[in-house]
mmCIF file of C-alpha atoms in Angstrom:
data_model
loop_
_atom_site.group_PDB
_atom_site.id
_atom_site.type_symbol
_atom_site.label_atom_id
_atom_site.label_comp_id
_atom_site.label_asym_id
_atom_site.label_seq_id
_atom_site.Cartn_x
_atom_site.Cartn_y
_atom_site.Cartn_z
ATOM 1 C CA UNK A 1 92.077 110.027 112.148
ATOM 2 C CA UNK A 2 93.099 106.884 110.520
ATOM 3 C CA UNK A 3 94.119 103.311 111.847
ATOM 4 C CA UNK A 4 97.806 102.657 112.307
ATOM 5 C CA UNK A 5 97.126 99.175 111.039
ATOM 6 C CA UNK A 6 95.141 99.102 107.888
ATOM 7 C CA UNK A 7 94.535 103.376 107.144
ATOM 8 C CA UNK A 8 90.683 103.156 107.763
ATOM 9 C CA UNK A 9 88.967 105.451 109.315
ATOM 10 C CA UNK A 10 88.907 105.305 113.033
ATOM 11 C CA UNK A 11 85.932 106.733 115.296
ATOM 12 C CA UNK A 12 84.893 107.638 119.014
ATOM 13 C CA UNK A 13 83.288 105.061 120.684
ATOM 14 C CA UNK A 14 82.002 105.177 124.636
ATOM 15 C CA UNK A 15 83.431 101.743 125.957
ATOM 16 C CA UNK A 16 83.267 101.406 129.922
ATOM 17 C CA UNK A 17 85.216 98.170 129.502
ATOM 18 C CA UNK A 18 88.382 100.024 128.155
ATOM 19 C CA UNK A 19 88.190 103.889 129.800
ATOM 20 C CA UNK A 20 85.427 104.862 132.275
ATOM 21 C CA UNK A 21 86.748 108.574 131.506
ATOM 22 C CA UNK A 22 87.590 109.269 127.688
ATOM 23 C CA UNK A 23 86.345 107.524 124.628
ATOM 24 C CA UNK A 24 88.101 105.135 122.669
ATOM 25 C CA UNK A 25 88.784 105.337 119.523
ATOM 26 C CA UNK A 26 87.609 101.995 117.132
ATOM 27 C CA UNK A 27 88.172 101.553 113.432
ATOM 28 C CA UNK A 28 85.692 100.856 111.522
ATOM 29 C CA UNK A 29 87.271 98.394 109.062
ATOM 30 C CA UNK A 30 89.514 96.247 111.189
ATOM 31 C CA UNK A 31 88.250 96.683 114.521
ATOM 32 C CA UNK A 32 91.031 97.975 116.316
ATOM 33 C CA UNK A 33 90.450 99.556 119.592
ATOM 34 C CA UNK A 34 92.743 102.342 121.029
ATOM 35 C CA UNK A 35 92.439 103.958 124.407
ATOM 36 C CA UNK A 36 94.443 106.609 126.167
ATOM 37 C CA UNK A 37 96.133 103.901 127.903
ATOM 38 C CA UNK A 38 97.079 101.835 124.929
ATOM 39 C CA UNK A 39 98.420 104.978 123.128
ATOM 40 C CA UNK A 40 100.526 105.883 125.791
ATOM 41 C CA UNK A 41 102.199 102.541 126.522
ATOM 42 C CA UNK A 42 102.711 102.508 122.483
ATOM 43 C CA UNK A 43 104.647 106.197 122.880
ATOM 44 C CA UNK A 44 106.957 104.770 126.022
ATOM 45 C CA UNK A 45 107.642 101.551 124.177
ATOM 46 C CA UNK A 46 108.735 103.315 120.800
ATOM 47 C CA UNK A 47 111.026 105.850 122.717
ATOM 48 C CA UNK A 48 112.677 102.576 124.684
ATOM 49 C CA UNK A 49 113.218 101.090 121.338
ATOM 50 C CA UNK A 50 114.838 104.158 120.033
ATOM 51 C CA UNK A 51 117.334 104.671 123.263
ATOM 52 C CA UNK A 52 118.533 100.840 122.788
ATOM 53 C CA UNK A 53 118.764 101.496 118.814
ATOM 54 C CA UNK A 54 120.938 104.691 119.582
ATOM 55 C CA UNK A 55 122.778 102.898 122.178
ATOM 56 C CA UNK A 56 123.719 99.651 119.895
#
């Protein structure tokens, strides 16, 4: 998988500070840190974005 931000290669990492139940995923050039949680909140907020675009 690579990083939405900078296209570096992202990998599995167990963090109990982000997700007691699923790894997170890290990349390891930038540092960015995506859990389930994050991912999901990104996938609601793009499909909001694209009902007000379609709307406007």
């Amino acid at each position: 998988m690579t990083c939405q931000k900078c296209k570096g290669l992202m990998v599995k990492e167990w963090r109990p500070e982000f997700s007691q139940e699923a790894a997170v995923l890290r990349c390891i050039n930038c540092g960015l840190v995506l859990d389930p949680l994050i991912a999901q909140n990104r996938v609601i907020s793009v499909g909001v974005k694209q009902r007000v675009l379609k709307a406007a």
